[in-house]
mmCIF file of C-alpha atoms and ligand atoms in Angstrom:
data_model
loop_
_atom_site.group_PDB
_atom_site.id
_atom_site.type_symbol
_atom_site.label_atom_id
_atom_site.label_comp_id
_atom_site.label_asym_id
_atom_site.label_seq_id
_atom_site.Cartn_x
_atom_site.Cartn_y
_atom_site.Cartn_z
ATOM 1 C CA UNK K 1 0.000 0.000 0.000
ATOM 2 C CA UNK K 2 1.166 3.069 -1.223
ATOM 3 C CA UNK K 3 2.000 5.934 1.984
ATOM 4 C CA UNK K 4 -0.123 8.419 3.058
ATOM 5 C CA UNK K 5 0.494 11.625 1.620
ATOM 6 C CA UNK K 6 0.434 15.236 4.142
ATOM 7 C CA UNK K 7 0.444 18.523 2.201
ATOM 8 C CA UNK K 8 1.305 21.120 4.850
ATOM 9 C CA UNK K 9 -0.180 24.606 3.214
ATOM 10 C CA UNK K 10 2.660 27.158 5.113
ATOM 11 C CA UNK K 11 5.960 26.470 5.739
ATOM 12 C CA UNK K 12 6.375 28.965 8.940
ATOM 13 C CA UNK K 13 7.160 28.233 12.660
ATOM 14 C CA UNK K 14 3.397 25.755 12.558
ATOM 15 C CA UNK K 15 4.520 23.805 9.569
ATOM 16 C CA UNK K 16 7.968 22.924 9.749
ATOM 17 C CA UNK K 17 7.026 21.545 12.849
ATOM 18 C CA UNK K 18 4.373 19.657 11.821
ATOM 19 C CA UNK K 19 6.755 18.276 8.896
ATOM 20 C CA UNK K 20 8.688 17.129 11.509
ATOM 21 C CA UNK K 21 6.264 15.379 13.820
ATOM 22 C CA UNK K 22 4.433 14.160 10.954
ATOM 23 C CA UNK K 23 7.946 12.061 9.612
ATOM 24 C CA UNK K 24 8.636 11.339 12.821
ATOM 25 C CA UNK K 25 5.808 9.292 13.315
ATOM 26 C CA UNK K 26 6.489 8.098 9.956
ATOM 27 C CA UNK K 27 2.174 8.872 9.080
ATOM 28 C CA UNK K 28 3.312 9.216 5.536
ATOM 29 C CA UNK K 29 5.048 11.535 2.661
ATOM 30 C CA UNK K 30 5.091 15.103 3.685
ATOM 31 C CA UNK K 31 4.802 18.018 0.817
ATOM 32 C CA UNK K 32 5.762 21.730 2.028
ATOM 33 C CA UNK K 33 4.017 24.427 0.684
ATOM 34 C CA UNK K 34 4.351 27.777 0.935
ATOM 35 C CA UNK K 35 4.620 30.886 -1.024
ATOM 36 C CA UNK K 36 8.311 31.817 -0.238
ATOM 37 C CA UNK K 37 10.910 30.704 -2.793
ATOM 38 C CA UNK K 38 13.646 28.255 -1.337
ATOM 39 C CA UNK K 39 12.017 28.173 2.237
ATOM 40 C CA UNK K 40 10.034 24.952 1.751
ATOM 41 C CA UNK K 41 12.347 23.149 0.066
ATOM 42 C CA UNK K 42 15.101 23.986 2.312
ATOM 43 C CA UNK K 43 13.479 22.719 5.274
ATOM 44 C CA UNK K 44 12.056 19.819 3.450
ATOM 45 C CA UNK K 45 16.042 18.986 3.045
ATOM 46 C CA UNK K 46 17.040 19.796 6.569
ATOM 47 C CA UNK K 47 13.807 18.093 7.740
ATOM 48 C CA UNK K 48 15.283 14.989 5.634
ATOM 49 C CA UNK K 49 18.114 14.839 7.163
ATOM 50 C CA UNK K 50 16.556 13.939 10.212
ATOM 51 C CA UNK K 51 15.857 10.748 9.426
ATOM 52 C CA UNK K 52 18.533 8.949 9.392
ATOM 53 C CA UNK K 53 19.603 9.607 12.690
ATOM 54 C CA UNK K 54 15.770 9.416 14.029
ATOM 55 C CA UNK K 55 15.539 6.340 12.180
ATOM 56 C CA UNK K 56 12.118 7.572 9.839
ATOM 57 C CA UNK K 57 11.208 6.513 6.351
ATOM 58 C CA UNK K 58 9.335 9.822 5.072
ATOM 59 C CA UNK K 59 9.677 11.332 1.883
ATOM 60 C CA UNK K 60 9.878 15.180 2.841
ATOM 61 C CA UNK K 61 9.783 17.537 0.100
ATOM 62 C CA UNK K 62 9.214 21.540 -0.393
ATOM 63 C CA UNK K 63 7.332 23.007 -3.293
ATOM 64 C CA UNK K 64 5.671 26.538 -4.512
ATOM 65 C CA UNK K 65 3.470 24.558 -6.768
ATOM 66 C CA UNK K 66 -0.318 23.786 -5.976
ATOM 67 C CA UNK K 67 0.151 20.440 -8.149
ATOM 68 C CA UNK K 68 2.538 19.182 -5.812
ATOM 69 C CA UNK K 69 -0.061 18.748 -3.263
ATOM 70 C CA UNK K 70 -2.448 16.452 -5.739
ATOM 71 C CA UNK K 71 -3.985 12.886 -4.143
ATOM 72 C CA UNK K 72 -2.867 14.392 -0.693
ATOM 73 C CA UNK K 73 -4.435 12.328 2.358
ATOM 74 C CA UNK K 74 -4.468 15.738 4.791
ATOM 75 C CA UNK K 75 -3.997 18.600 4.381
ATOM 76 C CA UNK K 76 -2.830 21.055 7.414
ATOM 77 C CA UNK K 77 -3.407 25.130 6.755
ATOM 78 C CA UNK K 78 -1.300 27.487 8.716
ATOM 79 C CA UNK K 79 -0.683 29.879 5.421
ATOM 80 C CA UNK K 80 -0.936 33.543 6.502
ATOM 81 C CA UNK K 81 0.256 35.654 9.641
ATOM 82 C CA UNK K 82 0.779 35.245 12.741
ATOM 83 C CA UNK K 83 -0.021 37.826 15.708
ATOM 84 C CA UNK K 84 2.274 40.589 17.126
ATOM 85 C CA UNK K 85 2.299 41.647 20.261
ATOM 86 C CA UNK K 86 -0.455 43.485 21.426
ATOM 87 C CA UNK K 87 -2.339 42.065 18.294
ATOM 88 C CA UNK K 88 -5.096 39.454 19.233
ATOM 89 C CA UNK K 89 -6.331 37.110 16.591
ATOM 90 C CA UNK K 90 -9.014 39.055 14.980
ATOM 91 C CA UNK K 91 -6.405 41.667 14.099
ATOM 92 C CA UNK K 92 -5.429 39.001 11.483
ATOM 93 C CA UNK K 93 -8.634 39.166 9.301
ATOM 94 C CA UNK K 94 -7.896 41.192 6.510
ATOM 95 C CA UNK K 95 -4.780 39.403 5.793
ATOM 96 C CA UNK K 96 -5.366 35.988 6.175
ATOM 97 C CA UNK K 97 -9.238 36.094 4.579
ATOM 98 C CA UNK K 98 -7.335 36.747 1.378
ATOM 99 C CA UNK K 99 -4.688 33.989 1.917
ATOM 100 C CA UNK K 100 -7.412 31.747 2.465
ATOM 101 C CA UNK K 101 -8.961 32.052 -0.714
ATOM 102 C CA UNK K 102 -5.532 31.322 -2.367
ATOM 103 C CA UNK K 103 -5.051 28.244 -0.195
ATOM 104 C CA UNK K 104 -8.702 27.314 -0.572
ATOM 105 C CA UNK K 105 -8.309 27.283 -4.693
ATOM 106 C CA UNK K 106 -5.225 25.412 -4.071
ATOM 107 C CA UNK K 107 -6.929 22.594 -2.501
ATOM 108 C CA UNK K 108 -10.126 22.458 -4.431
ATOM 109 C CA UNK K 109 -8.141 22.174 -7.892
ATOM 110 C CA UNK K 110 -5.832 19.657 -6.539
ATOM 111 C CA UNK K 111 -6.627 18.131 -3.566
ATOM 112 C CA UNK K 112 -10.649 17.695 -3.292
ATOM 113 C CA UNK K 113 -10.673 14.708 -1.464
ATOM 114 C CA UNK K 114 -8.687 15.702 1.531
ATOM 115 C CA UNK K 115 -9.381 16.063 5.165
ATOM 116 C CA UNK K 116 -8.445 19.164 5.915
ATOM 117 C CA UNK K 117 -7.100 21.174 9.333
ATOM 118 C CA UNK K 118 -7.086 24.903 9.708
ATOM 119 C CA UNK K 119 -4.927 26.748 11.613
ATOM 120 C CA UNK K 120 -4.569 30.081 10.464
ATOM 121 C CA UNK K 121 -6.103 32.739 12.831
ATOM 122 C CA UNK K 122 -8.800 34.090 13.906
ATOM 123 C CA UNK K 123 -9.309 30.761 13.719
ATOM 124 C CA UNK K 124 -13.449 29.926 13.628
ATOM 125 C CA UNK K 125 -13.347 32.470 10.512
ATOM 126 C CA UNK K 126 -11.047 31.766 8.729
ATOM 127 C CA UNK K 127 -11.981 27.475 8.734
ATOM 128 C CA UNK K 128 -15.312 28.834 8.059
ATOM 129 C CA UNK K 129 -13.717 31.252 4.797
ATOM 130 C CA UNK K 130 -12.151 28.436 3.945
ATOM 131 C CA UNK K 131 -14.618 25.554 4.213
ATOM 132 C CA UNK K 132 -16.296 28.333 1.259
ATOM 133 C CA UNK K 133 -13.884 28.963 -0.769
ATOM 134 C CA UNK K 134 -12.405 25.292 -1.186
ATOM 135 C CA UNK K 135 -15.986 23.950 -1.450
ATOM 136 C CA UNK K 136 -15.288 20.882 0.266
ATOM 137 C CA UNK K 137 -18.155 19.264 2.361
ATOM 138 C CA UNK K 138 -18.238 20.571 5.901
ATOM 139 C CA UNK K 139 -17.581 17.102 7.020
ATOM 140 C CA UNK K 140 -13.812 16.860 5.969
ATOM 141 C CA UNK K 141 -12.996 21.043 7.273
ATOM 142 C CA UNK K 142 -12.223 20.989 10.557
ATOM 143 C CA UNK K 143 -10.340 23.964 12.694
ATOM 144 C CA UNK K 144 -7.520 23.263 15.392
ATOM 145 C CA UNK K 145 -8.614 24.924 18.818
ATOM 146 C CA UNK K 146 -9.913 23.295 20.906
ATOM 147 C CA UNK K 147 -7.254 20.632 21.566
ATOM 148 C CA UNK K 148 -4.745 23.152 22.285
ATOM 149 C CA UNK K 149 -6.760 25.274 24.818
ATOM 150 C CA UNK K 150 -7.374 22.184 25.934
ATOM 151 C CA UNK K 151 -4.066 21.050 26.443
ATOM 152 C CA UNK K 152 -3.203 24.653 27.919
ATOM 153 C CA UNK K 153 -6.078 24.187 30.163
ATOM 154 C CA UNK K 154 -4.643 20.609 31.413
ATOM 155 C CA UNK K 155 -1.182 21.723 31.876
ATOM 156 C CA UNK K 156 -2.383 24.595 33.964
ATOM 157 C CA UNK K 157 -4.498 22.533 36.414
ATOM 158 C CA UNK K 158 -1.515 19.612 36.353
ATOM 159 C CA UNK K 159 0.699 22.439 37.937
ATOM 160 C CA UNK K 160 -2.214 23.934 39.827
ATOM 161 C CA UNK K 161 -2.722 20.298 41.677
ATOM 162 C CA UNK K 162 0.928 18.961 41.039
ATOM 163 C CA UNK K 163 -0.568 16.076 39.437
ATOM 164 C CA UNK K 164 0.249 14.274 35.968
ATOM 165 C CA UNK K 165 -0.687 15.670 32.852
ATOM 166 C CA UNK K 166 -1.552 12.169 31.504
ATOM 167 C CA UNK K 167 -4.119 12.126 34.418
ATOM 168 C CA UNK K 168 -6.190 15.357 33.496
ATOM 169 C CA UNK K 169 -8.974 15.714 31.282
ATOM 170 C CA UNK K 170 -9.957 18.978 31.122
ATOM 171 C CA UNK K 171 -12.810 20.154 28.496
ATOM 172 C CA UNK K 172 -12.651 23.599 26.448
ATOM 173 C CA UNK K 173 -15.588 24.869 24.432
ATOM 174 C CA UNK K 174 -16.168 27.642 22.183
ATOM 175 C CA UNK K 175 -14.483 30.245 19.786
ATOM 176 C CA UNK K 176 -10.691 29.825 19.647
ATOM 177 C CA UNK K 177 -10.705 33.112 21.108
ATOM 178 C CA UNK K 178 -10.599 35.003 24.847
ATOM 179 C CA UNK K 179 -14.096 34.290 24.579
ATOM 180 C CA UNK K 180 -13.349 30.447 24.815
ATOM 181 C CA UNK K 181 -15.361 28.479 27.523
ATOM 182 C CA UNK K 182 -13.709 26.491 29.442
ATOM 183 C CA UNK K 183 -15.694 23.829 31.134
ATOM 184 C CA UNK K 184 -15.138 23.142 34.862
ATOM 185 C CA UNK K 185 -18.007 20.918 35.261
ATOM 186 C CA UNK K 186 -16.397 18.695 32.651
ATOM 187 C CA UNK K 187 -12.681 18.737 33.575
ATOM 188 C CA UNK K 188 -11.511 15.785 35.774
ATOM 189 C CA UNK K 189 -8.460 14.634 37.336
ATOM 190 C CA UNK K 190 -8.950 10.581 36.379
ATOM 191 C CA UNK K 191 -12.679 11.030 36.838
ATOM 192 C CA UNK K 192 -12.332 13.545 39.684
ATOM 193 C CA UNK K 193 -14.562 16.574 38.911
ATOM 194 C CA UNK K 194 -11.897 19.223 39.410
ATOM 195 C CA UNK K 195 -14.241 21.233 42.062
ATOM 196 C CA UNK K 196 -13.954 18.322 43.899
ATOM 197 C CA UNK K 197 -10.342 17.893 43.346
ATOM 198 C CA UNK K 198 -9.656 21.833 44.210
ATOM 199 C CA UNK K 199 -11.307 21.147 47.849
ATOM 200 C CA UNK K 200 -9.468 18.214 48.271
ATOM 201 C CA UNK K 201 -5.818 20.208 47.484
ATOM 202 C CA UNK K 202 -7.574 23.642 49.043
ATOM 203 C CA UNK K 203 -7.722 25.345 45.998
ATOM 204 C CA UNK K 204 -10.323 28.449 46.252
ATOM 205 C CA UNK K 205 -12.812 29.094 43.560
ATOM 206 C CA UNK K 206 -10.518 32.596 43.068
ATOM 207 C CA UNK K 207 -7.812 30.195 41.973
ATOM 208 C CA UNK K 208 -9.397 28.649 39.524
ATOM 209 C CA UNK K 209 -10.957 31.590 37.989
ATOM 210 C CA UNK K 210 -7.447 32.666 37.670
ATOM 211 C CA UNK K 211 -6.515 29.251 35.754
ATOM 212 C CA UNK K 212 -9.139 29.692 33.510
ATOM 213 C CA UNK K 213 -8.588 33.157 32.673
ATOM 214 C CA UNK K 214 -4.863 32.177 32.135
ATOM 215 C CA UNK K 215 -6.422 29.701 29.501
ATOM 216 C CA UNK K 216 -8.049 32.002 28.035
ATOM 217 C CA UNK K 217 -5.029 34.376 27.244
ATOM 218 C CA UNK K 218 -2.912 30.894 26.696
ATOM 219 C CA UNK K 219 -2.038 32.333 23.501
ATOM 220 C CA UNK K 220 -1.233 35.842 23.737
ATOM 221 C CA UNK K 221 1.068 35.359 27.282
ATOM 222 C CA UNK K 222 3.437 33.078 24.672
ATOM 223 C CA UNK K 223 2.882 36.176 22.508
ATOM 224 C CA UNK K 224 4.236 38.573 24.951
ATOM 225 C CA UNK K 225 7.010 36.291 25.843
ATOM 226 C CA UNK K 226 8.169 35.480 22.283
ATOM 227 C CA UNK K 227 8.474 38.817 21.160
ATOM 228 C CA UNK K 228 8.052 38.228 17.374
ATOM 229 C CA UNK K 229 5.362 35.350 16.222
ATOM 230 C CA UNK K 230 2.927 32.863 18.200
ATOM 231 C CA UNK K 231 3.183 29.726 19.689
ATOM 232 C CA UNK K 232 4.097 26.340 17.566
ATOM 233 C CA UNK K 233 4.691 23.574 19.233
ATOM 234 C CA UNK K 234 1.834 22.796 21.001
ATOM 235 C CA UNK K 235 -0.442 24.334 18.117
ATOM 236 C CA UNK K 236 1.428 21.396 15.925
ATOM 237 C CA UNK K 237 1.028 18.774 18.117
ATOM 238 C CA UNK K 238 -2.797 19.262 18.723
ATOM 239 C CA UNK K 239 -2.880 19.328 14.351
ATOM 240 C CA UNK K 240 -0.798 16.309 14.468
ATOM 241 C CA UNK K 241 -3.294 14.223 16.990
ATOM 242 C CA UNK K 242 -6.343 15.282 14.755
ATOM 243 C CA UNK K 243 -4.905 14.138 11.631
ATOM 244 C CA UNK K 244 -3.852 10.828 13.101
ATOM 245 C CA UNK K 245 -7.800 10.317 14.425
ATOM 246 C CA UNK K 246 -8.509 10.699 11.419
ATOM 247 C CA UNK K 247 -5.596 8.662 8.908
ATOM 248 C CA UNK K 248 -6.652 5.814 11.952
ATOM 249 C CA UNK K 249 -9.855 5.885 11.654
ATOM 250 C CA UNK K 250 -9.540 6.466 15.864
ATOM 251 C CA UNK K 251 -13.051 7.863 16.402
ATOM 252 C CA UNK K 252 -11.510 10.140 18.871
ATOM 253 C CA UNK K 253 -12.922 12.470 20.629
ATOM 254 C CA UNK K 254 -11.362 15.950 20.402
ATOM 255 C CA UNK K 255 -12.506 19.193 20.799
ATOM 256 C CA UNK K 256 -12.684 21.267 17.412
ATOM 257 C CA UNK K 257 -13.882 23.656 15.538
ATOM 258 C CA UNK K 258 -16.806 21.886 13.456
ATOM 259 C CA UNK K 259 -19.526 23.210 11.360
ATOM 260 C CA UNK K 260 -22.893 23.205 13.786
ATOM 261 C CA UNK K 261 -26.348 22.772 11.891
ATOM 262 C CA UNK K 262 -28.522 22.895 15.197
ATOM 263 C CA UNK K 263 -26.205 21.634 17.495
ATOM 264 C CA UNK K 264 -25.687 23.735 20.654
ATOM 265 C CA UNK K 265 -28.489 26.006 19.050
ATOM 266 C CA UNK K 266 -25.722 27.374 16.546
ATOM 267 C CA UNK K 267 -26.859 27.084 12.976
ATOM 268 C CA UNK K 268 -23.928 27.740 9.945
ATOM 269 C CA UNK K 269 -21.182 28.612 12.387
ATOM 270 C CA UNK K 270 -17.810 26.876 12.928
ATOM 271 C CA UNK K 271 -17.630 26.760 16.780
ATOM 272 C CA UNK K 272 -15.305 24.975 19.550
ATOM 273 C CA UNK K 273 -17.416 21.440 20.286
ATOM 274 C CA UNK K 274 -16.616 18.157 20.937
ATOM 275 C CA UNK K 275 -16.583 16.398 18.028
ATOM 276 C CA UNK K 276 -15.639 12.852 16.538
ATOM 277 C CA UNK K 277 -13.293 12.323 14.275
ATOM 278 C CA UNK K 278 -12.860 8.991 12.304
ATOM 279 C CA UNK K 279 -12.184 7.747 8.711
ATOM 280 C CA UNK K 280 -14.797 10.504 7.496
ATOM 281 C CA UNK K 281 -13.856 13.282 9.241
ATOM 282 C CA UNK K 282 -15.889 14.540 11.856
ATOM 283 C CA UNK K 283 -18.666 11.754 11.850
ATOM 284 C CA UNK K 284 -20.454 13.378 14.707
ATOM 285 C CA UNK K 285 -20.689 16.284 17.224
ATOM 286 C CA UNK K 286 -21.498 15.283 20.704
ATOM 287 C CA UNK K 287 -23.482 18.042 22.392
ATOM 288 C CA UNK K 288 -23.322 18.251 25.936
ATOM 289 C CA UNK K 289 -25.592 19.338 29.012
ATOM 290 C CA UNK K 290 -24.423 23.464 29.837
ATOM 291 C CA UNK K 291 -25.922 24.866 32.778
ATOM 292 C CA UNK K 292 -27.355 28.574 32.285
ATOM 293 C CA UNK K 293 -23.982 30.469 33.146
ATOM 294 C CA UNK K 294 -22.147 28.139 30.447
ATOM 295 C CA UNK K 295 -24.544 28.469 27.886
ATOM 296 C CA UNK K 296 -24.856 31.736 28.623
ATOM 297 C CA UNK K 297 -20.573 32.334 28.159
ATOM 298 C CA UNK K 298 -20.578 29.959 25.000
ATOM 299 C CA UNK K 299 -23.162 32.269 23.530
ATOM 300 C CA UNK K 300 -21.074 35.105 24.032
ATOM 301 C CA UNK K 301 -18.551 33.446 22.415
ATOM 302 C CA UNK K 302 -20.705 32.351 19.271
ATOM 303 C CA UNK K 303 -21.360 35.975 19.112
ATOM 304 C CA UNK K 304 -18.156 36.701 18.583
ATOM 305 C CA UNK K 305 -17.823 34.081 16.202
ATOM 306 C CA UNK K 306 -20.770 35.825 13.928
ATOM 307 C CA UNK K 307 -19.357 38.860 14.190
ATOM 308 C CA UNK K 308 -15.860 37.679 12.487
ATOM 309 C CA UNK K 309 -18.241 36.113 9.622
ATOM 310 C CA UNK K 310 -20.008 39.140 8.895
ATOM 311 C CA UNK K 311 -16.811 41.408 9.060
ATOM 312 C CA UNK K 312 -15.565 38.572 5.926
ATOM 313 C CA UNK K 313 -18.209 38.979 4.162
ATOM 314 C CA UNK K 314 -18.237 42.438 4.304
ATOM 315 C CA UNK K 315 -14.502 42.037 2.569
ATOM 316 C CA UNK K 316 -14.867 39.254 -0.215
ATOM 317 C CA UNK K 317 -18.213 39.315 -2.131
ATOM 318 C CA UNK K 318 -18.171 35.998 -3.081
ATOM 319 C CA UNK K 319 -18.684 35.292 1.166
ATOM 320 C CA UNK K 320 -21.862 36.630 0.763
HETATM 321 N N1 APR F 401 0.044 30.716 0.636
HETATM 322 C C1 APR F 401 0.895 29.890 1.273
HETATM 323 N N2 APR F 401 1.665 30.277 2.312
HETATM 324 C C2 APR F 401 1.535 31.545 2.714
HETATM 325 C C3 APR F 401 0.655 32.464 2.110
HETATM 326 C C4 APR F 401 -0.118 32.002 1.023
HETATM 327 N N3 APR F 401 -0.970 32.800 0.361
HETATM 328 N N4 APR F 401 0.762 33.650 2.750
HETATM 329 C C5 APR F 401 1.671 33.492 3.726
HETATM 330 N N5 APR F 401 2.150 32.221 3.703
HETATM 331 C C6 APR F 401 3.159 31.594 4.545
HETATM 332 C C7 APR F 401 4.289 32.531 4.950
HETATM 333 O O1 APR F 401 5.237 32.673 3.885
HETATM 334 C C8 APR F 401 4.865 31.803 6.169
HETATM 335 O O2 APR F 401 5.945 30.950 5.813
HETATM 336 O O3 APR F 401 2.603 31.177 5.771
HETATM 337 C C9 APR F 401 3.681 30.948 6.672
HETATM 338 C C10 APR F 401 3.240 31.298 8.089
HETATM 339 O O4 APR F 401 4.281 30.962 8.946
HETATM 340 P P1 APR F 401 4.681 31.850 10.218
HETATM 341 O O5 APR F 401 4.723 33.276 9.825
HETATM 342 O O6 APR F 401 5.904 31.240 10.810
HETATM 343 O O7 APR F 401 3.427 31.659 11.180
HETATM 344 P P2 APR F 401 3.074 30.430 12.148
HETATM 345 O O8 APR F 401 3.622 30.697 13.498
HETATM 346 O O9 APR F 401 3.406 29.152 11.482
HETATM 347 O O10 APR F 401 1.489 30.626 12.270
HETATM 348 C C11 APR F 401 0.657 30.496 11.149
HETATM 349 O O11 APR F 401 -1.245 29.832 12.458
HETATM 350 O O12 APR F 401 -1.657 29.865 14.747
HETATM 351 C C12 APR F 401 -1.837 30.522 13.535
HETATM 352 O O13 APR F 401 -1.985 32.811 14.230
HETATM 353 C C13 APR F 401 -1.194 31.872 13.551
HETATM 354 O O14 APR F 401 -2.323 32.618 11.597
HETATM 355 C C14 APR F 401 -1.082 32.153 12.083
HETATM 356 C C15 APR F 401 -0.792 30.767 11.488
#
């Protein structure tokens, strides 16, 4: 059987990474993409050069050309810009709307048959821009959030407990935004409701208002610490998971940004849900009981959501 193919659409700090993990773990040939000349194919070389000393079999190359991207298995978006400081994500929407109607072309003329991972910031827009300009059903566009404020959220409470990181579950819903919900009532530490957990290690409510705010802002503190760009790592590694769930078939469930017809009373938004994610795509969306404060914070946050939508299709006509 022939290997899997991942086209990585942007080259930057998200995708080299995700070249790397991606060979690493040996889940198939990986094509670089971007539009700077040299930069993909030069990492694609130093990238190869990796594997003999990590022991991989992964054909890594770097391209400018759409083609080079045809019959691809997944395809993972990061094309555009990333924030400044002082920047938050929605600062990015003039930009990056018009990068993803380039990258959206791209993948409908070559590679229609693709699951496909966005990225690119602000993120529940731009999936959604995307999702209309490549024409692909809503079933194989998915956006990368909520695994990573997820993943913040868990690392947080690990510290806040000292406790293992493999041992917390902790549940994010919501815009990839600092609107973003995240969901006490549904975070556990091995099946320990946190609140439970926070009496047991005398952790005040006050405390974990402050974790969750720092979850919130997850993104812009790394921001303000890096100085020039946003984080990578972790943003690749929650891609990376996604696009195994679905190259395995895993029927994992992972918080994303999926399309909602109904669900969560959202109708023809992209929104932060749990969601599962098999051989085709996201074969489900599990909605969950909220009580009235988190419903009430997740609609604030869908509201934010339709306000990035309208502010597209205010600049690209063919949003409308
Ligand atoms: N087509 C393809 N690639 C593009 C295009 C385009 N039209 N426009 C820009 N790029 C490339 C840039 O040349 C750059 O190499 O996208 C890459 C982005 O890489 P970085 O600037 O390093 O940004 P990165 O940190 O990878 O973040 C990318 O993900 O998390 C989001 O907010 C972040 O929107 C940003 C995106």
């Amino acid at each position: 059987m022939a290997r899997k193919k991942i086209a990585l659409i942007g080259s930057g700090m998200i995708g080299g990474t995700l070249a790397h993990l991606a060979a690493k773990a040996e889940m198939g040939d990986v094509v670089l993409f971007d539009i700077a000349e040299g930069m993909p194919q030069g990492k694609a070389l130093d990238l190869s050069q990796c594997g003999p000393i990590e022991g991989f079999d992964a054909k890594i190359t770097g391209t400018n050309d759409y083609a080079d991207i045809a019959g691809a298995d997944v395809v993972i978006v990061t094309a555009g810009v990333p924030r400044k400081p002082g920047m938050s994500r929605d600062d990015l929407l003039g930009i990056n709307l018009k990068v993803m109607k380039a990258v959206g072309e791209g993948i409908k003329n070559n590679a229609p048959d693709a699951f496909v991972i966005c990225i690119t910031n602000p993120l529940d827009a731009m999936v959604w821009a995307l999702r209309e300009f490549s024409g692909l059903p809503h079933n194989k566009v998915v956006g990368m959030a909520g695994v990573l404020d997820s993943a913040r959220f868990a690392t947080f409470l690990a510290w806040e407990f000292d406790t293992s990181v493999k041992d917390v579950n902790a549940f994010v819903l919501g815009g990839h935004g600092d609107t973003m919900v995240p969901v006490l009532s549904y975070s556990t530490i091995n099946g320990i409701p946190v609140k439970d957990m926070a009496k047991i290690k005398g952790v005040d409510e006050a405390r974990l208002d402050e974790i969750v705010d720092r979850t919130r802002k997850g993104g812009g503190e790394i921001v303000g610490l890096l100085g020039n760009g946003s984080a990578y790592y972790a943003p690749a590694t929650s891609a990376i998971a996604m696009a195994k769930a679905y190259l395995g078939d895993q029927k994992r469930v992972l918080p994303c940004a999926a399309y909602l017809e109904g669900k969560y009373d959202v109708d023809g938004l992209y929104v932060g849900v749990p969601a599962v994610i098999g051989a085709d795509g996201i074969e489900g969306v599990i909605e969950i009981d909220l009580s009235d404060e988190e419903k009430n914070n997740l609609q604030v946050s869908v509201d934010a959501v339709k306000e990035l939508l309208e502010a597209c299709k205010g600049l690209d006509e063919s949003l409308k």
